[in-house]
mmCIF file of C-alpha atoms in Angstrom:
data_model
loop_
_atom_site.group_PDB
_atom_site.id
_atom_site.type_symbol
_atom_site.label_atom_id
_atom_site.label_comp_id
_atom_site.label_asym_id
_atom_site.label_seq_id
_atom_site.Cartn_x
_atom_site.Cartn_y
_atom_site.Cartn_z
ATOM 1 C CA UNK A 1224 122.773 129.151 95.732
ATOM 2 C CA UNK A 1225 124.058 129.580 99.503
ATOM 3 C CA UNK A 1226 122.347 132.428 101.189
ATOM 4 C CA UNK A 1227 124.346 135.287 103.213
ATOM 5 C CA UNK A 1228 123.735 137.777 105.913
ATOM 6 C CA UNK A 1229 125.857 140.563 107.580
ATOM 7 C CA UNK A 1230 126.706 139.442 110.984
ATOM 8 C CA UNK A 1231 128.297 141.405 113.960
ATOM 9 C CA UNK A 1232 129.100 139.904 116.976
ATOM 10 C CA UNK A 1233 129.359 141.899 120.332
ATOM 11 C CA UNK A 1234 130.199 141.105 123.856
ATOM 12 C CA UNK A 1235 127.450 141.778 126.290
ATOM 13 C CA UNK A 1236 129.474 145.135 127.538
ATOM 14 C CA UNK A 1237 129.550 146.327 124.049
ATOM 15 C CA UNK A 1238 132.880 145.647 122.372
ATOM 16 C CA UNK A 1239 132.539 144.133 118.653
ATOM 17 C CA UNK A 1240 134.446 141.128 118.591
ATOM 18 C CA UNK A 1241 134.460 140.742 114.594
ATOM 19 C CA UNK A 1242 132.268 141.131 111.763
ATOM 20 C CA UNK A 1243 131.699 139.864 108.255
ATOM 21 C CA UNK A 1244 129.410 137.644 106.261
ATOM 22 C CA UNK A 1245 127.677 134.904 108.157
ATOM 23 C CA UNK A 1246 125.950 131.604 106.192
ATOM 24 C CA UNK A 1247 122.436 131.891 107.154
ATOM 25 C CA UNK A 1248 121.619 127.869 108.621
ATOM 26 C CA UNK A 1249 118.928 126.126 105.902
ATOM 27 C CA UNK A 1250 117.402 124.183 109.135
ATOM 28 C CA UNK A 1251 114.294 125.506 110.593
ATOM 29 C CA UNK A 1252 115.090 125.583 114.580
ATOM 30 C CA UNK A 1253 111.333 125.172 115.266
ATOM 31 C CA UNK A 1254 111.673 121.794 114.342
ATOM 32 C CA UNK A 1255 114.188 121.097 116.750
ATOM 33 C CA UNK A 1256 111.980 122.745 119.533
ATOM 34 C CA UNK A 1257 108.974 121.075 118.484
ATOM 35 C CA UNK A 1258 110.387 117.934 118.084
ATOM 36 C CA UNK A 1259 113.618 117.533 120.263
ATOM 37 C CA UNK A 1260 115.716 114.538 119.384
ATOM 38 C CA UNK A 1261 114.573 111.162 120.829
ATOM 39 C CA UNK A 1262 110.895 112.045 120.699
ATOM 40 C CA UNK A 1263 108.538 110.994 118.091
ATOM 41 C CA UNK A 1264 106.891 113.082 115.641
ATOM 42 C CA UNK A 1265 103.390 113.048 115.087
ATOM 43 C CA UNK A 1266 101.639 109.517 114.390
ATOM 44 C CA UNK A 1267 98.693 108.767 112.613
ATOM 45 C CA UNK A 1268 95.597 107.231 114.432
ATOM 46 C CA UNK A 1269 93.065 104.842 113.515
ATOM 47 C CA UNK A 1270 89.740 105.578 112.921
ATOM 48 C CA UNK A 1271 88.888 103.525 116.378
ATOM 49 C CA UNK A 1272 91.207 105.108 117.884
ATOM 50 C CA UNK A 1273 89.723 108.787 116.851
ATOM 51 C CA UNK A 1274 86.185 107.622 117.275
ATOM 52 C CA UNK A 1275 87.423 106.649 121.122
ATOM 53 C CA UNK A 1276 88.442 109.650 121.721
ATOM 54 C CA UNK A 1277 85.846 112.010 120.521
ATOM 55 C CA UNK A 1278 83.204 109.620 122.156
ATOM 56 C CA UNK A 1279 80.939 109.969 119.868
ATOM 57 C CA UNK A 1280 78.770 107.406 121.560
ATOM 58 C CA UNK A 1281 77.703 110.200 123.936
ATOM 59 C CA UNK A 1282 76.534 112.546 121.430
ATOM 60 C CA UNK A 1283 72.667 112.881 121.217
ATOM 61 C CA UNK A 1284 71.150 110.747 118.211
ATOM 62 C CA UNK A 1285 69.615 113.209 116.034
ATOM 63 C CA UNK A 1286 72.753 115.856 116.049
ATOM 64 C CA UNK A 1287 74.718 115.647 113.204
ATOM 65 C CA UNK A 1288 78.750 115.031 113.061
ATOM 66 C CA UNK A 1289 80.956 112.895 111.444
ATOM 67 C CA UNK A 1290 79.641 109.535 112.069
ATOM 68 C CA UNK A 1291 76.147 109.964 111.857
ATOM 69 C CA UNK A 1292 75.391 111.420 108.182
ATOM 70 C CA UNK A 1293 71.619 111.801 108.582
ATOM 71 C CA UNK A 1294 71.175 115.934 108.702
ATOM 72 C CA UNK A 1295 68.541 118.183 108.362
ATOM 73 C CA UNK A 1296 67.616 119.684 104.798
ATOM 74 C CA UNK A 1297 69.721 122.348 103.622
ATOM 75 C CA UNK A 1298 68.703 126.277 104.557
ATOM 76 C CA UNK A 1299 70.467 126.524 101.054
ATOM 77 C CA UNK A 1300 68.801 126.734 97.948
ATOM 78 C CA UNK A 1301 69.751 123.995 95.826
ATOM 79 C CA UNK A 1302 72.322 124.240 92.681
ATOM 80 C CA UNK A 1303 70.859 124.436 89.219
ATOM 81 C CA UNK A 1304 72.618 122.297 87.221
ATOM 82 C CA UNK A 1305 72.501 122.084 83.686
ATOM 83 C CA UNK A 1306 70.472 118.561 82.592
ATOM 84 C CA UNK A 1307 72.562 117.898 79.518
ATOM 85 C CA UNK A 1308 76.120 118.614 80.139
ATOM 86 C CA UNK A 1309 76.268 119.273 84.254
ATOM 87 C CA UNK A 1310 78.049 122.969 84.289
ATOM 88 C CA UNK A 1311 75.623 125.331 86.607
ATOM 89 C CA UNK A 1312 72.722 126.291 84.819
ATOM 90 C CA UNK A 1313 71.255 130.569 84.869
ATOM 91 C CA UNK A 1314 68.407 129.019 82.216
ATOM 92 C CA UNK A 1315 65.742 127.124 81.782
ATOM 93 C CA UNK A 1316 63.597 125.960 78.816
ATOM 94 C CA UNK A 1317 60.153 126.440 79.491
ATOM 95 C CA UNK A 1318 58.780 124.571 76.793
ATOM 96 C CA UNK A 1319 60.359 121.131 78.397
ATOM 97 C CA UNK A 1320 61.334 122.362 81.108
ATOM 98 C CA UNK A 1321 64.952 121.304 80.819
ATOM 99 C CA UNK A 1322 67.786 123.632 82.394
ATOM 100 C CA UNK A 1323 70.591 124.271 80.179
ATOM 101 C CA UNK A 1324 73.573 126.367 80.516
ATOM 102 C CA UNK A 1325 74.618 128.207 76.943
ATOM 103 C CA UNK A 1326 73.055 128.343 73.652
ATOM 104 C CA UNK A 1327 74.340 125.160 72.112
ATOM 105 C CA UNK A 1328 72.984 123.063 74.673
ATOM 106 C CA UNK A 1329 69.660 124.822 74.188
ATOM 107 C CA UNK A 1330 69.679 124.242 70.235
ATOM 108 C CA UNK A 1331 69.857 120.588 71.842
ATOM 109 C CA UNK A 1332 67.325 120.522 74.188
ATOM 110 C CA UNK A 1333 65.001 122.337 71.546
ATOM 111 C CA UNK A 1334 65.693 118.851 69.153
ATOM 112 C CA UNK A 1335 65.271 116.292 71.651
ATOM 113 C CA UNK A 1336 62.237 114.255 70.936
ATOM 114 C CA UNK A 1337 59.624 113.685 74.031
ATOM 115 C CA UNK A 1338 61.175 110.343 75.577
ATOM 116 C CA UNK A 1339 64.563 111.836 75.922
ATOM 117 C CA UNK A 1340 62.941 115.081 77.607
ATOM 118 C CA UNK A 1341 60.749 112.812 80.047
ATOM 119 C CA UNK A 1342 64.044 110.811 80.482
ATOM 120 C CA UNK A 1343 66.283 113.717 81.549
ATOM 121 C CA UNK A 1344 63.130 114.690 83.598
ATOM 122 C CA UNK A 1345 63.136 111.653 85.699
ATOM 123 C CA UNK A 1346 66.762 111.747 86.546
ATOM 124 C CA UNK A 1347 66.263 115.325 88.122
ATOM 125 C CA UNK A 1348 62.553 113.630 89.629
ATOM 126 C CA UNK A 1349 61.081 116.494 87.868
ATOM 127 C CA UNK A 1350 59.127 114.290 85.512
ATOM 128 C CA UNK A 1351 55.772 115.093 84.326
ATOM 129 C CA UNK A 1352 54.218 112.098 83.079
ATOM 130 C CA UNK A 1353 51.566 113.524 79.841
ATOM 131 C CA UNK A 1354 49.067 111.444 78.688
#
């Protein structure tokens, strides 16, 4: 579908020179003006070539950024995630001290025998060994 608009055009003193329906260009003219013709658009770099130029060899050793992916802990509690099925988790069973996150899982978690529990316990490191 070709798009329309009502055009008038006028001489700089004010006389209207003619008027009708004008066919509205589909071309963006910022593209032109960002890129004019003969130039290059936008090229991707290499990660050298970024890590040159943020010089990241300058940065003090125990800041984090990009490079560098030892941080401090979190200021953020952590997520509690459900043990059995890995949604987000409001509950937990205090019996084995699984979290689960809706009733079916805990009918689950309530027939799990002991080794399973410890199991799921150790993946979370919240295992309590019971002798």
């Amino acid at each position: 579908m070709e798009k329309k608009s009502w055009a008038v055009a006028v001489r700089g003193h004010g006389e209207v020179i003619g008027a009708g329906w004008r066919r509205k260009s589909f071309k963006r003219i910022q593209i032109y003006e960002k890129y004019p013709k003969g130039q290059p658009r936008g090229r991707w770099k290499h990660l050298k070539q970024i890590l040159q130029a943020e010089n990241y060899q300058n940065f003090p050793t125990d800041e984090p950024n990009y490079v560098n992916i030892e941080s401090p802990p979190s200021m953020h509690p952590p997520l509690r995630i459900c043990d059995i099925t890995g949604f987000e988790a409001p509950y937990h069973d205090p019996r084995t001290n699984l979290r689960y996150a809706n009733t079916d899982v805990f009918k689950l978690v309530r027939s799990l025998p002991n080794d399973h529990v410890q199991r799921y316990l150790a993946l979370r490191n919240a295992a309590v060994t019971l002798k």
